CSV table of C-alpha atoms in Angstrom, one decimal:
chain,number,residue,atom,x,y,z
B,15,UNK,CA,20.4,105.3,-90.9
B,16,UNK,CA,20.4,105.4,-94.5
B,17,UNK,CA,17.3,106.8,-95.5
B,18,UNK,CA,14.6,105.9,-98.8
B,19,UNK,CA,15.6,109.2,-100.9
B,20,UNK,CA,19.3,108.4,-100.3
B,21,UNK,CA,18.7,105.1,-101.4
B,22,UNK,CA,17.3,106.3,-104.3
B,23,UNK,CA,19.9,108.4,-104.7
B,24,UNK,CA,22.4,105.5,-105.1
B,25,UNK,CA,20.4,103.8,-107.0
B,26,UNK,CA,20.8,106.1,-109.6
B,27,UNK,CA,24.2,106.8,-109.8
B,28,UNK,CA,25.0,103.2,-109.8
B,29,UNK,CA,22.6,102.7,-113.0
B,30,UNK,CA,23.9,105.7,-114.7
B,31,UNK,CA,27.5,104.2,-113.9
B,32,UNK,CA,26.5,101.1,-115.7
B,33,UNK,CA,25.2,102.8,-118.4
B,34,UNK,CA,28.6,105.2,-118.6
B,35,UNK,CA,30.8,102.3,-118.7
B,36,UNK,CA,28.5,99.6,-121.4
B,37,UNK,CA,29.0,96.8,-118.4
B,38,UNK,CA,26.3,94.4,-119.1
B,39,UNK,CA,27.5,92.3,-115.4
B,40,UNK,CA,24.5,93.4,-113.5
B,41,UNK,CA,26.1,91.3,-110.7
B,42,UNK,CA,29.0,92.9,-110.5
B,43,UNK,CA,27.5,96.0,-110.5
B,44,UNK,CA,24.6,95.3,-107.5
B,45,UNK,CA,28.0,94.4,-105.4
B,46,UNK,CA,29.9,97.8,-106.4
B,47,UNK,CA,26.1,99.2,-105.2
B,48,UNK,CA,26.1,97.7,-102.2
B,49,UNK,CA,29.4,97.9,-100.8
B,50,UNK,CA,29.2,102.0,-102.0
B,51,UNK,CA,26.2,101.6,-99.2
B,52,UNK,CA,28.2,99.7,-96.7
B,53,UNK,CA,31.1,102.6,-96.9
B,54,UNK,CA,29.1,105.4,-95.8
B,55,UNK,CA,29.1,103.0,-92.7
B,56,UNK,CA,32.7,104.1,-92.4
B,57,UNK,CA,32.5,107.8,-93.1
B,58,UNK,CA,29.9,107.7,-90.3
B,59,UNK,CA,32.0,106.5,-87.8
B,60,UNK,CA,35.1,108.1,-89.0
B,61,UNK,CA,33.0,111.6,-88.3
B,62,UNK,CA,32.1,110.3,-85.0
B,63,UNK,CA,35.8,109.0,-84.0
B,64,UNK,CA,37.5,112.5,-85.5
B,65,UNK,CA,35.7,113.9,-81.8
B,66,UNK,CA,37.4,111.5,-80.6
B,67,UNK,CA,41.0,112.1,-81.4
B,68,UNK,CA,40.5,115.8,-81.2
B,69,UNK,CA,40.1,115.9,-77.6
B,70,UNK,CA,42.8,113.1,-76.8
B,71,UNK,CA,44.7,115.7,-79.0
B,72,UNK,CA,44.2,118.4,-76.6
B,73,UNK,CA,44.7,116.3,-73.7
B,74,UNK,CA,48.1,115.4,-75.3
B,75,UNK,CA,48.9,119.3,-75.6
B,76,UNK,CA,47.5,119.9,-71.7
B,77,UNK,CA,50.0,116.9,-70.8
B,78,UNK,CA,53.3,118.0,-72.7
B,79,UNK,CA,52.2,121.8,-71.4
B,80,UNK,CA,52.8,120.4,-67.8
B,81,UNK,CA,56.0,119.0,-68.5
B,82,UNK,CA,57.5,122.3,-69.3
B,83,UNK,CA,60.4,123.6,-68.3
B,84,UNK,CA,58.6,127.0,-68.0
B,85,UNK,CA,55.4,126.0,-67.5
B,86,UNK,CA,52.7,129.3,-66.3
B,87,UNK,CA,49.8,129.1,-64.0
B,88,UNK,CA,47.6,128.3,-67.1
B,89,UNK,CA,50.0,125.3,-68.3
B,90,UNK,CA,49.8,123.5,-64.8
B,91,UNK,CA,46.5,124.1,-64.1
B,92,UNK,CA,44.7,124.2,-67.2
B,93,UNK,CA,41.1,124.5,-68.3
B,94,UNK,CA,39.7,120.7,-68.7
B,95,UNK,CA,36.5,121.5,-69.5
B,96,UNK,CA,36.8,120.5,-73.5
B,97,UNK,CA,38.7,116.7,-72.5
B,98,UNK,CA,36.4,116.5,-69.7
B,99,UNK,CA,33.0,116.4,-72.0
B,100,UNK,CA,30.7,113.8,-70.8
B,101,UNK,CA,29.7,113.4,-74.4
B,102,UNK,CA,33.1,112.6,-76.4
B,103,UNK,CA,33.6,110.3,-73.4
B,104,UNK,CA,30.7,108.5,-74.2
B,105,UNK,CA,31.9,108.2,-77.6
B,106,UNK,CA,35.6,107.1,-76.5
B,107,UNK,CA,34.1,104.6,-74.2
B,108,UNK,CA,31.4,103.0,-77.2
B,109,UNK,CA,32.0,99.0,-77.3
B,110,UNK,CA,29.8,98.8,-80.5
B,111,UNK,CA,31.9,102.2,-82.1
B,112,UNK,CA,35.6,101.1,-80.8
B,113,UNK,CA,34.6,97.4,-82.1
B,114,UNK,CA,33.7,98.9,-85.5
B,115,UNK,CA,36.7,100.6,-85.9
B,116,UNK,CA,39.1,97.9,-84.6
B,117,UNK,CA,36.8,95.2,-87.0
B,118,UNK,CA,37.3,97.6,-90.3
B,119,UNK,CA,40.9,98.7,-89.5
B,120,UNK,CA,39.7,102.2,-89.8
B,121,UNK,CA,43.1,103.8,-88.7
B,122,UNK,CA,42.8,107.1,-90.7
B,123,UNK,CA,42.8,109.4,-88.3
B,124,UNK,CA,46.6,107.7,-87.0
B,125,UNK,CA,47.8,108.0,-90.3
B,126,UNK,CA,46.7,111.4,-91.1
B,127,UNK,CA,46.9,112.9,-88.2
B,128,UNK,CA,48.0,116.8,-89.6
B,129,UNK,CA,43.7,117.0,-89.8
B,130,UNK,CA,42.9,116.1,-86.4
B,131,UNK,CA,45.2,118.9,-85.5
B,132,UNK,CA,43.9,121.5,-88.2
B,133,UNK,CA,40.0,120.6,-86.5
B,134,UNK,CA,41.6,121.4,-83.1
B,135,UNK,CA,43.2,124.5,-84.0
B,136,UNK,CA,39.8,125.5,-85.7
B,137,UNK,CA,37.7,124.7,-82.9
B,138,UNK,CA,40.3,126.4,-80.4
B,139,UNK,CA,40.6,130.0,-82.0
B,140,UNK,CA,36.8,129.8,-82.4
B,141,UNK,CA,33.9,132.1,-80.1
B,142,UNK,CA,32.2,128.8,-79.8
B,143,UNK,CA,34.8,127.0,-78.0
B,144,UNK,CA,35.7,130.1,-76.0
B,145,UNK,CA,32.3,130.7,-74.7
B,146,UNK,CA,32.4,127.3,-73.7
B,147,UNK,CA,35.6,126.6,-71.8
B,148,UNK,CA,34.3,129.7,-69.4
B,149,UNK,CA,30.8,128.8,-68.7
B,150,UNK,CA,30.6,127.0,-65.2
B,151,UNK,CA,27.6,125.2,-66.3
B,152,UNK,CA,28.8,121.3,-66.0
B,153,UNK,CA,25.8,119.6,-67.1
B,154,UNK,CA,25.3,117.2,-69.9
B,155,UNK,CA,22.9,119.1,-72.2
B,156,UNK,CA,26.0,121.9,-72.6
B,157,UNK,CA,28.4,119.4,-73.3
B,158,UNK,CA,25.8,118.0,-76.0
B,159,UNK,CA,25.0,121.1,-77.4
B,160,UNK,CA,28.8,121.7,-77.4
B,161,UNK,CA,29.8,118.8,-79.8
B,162,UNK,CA,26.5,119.3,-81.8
B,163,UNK,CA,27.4,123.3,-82.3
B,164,UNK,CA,31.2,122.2,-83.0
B,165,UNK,CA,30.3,119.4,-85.4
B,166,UNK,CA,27.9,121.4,-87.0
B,167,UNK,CA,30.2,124.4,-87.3
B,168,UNK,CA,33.7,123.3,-87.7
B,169,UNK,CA,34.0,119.7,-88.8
B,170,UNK,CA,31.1,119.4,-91.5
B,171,UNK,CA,32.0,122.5,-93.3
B,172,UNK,CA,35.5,122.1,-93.2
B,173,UNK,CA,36.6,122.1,-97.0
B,174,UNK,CA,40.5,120.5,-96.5
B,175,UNK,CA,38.4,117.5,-94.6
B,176,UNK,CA,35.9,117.0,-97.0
B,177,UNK,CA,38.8,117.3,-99.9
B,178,UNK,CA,40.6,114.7,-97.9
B,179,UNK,CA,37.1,112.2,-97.6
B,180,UNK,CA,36.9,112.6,-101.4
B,181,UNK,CA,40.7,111.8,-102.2
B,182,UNK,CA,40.0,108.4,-99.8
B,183,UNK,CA,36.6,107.3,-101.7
B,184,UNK,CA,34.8,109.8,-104.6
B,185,UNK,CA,31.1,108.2,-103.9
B,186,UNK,CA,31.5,110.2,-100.1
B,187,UNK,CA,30.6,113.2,-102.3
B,188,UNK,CA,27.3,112.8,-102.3
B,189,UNK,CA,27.2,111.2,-99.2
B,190,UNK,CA,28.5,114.0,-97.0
B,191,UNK,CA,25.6,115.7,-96.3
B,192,UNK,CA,23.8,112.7,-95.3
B,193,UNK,CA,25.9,111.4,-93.0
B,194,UNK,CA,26.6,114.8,-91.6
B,195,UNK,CA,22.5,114.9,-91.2
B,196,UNK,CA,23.0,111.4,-89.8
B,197,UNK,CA,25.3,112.4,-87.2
B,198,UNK,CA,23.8,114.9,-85.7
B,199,UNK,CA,20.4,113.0,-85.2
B,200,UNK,CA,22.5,110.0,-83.2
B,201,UNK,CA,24.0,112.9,-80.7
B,202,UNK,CA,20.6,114.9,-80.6
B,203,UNK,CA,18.9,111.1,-79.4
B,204,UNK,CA,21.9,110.1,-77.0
B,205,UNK,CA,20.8,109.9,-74.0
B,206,UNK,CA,23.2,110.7,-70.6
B,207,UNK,CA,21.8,107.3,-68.8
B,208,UNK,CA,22.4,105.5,-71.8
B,209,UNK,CA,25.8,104.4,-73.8
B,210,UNK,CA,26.5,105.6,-77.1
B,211,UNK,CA,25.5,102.3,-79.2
B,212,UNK,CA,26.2,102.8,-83.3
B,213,UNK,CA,23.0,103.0,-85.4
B,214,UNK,CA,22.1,100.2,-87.9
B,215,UNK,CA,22.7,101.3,-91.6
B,216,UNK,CA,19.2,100.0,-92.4
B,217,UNK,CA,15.8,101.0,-90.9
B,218,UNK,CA,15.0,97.3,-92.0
B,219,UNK,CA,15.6,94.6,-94.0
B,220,UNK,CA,12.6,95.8,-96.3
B,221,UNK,CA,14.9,98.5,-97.5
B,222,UNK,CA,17.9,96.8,-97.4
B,223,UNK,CA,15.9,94.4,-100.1
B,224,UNK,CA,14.6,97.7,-101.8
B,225,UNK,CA,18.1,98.2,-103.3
B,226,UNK,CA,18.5,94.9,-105.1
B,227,UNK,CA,15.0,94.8,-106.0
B,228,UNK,CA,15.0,98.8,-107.3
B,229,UNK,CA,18.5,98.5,-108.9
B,230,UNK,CA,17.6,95.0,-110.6
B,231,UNK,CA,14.5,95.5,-111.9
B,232,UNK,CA,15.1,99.0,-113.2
B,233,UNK,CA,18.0,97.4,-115.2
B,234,UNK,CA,16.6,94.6,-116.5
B,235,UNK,CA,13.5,96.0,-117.7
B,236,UNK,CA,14.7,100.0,-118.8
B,237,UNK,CA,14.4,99.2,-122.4
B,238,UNK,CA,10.2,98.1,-122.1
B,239,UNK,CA,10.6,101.2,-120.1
B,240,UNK,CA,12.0,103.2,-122.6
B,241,UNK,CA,9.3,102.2,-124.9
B,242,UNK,CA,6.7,103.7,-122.4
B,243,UNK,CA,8.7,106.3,-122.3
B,244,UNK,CA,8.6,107.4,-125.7
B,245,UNK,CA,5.3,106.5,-126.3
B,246,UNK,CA,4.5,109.4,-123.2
B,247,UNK,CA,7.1,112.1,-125.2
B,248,UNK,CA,6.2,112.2,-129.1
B,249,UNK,CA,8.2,115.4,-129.2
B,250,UNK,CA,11.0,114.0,-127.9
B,251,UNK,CA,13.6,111.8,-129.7
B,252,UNK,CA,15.3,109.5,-126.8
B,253,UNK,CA,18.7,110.7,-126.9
B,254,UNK,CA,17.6,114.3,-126.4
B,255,UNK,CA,15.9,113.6,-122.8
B,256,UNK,CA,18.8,113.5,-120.6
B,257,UNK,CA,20.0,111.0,-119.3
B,258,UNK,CA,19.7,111.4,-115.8
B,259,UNK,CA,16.2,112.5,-116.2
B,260,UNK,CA,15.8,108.9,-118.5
B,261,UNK,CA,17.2,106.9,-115.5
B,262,UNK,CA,14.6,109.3,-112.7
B,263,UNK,CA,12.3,108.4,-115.0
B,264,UNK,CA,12.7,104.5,-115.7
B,265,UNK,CA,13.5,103.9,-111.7
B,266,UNK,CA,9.6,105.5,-111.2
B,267,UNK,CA,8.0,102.8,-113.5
B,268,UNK,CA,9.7,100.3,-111.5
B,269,UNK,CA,8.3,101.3,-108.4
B,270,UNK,CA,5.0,101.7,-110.2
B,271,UNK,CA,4.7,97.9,-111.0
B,272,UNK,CA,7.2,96.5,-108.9
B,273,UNK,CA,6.6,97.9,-105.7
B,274,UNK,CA,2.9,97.5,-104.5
B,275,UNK,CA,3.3,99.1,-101.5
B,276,UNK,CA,4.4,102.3,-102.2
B,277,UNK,CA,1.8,104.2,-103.2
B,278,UNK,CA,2.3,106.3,-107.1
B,279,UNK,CA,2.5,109.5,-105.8
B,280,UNK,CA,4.9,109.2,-103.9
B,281,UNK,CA,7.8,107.6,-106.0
B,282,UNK,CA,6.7,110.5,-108.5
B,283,UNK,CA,7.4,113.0,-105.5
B,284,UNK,CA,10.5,111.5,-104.9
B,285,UNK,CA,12.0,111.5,-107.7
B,286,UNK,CA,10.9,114.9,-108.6
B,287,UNK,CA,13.0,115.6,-105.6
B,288,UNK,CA,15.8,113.6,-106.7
B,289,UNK,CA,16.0,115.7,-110.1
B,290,UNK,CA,16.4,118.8,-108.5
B,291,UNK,CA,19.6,118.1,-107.0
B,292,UNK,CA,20.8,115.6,-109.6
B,293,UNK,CA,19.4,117.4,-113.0
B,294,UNK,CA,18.2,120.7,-114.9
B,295,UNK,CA,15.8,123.3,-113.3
B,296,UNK,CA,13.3,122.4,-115.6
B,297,UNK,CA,14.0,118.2,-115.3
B,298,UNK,CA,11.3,118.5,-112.1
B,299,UNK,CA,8.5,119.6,-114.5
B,300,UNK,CA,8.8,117.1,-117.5
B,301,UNK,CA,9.3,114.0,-114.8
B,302,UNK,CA,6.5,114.8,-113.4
B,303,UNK,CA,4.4,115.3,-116.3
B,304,UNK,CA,5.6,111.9,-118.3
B,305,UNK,CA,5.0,110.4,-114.9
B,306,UNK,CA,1.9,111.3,-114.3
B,307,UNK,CA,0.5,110.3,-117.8
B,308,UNK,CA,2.4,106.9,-117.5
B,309,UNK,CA,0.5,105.9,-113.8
B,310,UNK,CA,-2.8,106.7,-114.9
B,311,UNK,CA,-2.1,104.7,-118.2
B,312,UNK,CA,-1.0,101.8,-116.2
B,313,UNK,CA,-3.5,102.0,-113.5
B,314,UNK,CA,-6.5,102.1,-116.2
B,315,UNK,CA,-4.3,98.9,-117.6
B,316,UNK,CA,-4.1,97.1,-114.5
B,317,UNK,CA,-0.3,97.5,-115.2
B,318,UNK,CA,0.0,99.2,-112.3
B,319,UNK,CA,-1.9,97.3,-109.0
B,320,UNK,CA,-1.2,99.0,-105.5
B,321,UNK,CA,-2.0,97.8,-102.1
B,322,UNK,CA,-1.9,98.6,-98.5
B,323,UNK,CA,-0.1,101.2,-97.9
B,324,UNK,CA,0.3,101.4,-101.6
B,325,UNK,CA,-3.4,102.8,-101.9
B,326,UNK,CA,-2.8,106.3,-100.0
């Protein structure tokens, strides 16, 4: 499930999009938002149904292998330990993940098939897949650690795939490593007794609210912000803080006196965090410093009034 930071994350980009482009249609852009949200949905399962047509793949190949007119030893009695995996099975058997796909019409891996093959032919001339077809262990944990080790270290860092997610939607950039982060924590909790159920996108509907409320608010109330802002930086003109850094900045204050029950600290950690992957070396610094003067001026001003859990 979508996480706070990654929400955060898209946040940002979606206000700095706005900004980029002059639209005023904060409407339209809160639907662009959420539905950027809604597609990592897809790239999730997509990940999670590319298992899945690699070893029906290699079941094809053991099938046509048979049918040879000179077929060896190894062709009619070949090693089914990979199509066999009690784990991939679970996947191929999911009601909730084959409903998704069937719902969404997410038939990519039909249509471009040539990268289901070039993951097979990866994972095949790899030490990982040989050490596995020849263990004789036949429990569940290997065949879990199997597809965790194989997604981990063939499909996630496989650049024509990740080319290929890009080419199909340019917001699964950023949202890669998630989902890859993502996946692995849904196999590491699947359970042998149990079937493979798909995740919800949201750990609640509190943060499924957090994105309208952090997007809306931020935009409608960035130039009192900016004000602040400036008021915090006298040796800095407005246009020379960048513009990222700006938006970091402006989406803090709005948790500050919007969101009562998250405490100050920890939106300023956040987005300190946020800068490092999204801004300059030194952006972590100056956000935290602007932001630190701004929550003890509006705590002192009763600007800023926490509670709960807001209080830690």
């Amino acid at each position: 499930m979508i996480n706070r930071r990654h929400i955060r994350v898209k946040v940002m980009q979606s206000v700095y999009a706005m900004q980029q482009s002059h639209s005023d249609n904060i409407v339209k852009e809160e639907k662009f938002l959420k539905d950027s949200i809604d597609k990592m949905y897809d790239l999730y399962v997509l990940n999670l149904q590319l298992l899945i047509q690699v070893q029906k793949l290699a079941n094809k190949r053991i099938v046509l292998s048979k049918k040879k007119i000179l077929a060896t030893k190894e062709d009619l009695n070949p090693n089914t330990k990979f199509t066999d995996n009690k784990v991939i099975n679970k996947l191929s058997e999911s009601t909730s993940l084959n409903a998704y796909v069937e719902l969404n019409e997410l038939n990519y891996w039909e249509l471009d098939n040539e990268y289901v093959r070039i993951i097979l032919d990866e994972l095949i001339k790899s030490e990982l897949y040989e050490k596995y077809m020849n263990t004789t262990d036949d429990s569940y944990h290997i065949d879990n650690a199997f597809v965790i080790a194989f997604f981990k270290e063939i499909i996630a860092p496989n650049e024509k795939l990740a080319d290929y997610f890009e080419d199909k939607m340019i917001s699964w950039v950023d949202d890669i490593p998630f989902v890859n982060t993502w996946i692995v924590k849904s196999l590491n909790k699947q359970k042998e007794q149990n079937p493979f159920i798909l995740g919800s996108l949201y750990k609640d509907s509190e943060d499924k609210q957090f994105v309208s409320k952090l997007f809306t608010k931020t935009v409608l109330h960035q130039h009192t912000y900016e004000e602040d802002i400036i008021e915090k930086t006298p040796n800095w003109e407005a246009d020379r803080i960048a513009d990222i850094d700006m938006i970091i900045i402006k989406m803090s204050i709005t948790e500050f006196l919007h969101f009562p029950s998250i405490p100050s600290r920890v939106s300023i950690n956040e987005y300190i965090e946020v800068a490092k992957d999204y801004s300059t070396n030194k952006s972590g610094y100056f956000i935290n410093g602007v932001l630190d003067k701004l929550s003890k001026d509006y705590l002192a001003s009763d600007k800023m009034v926490k509670i709960g859990r807001g209080l830690l």
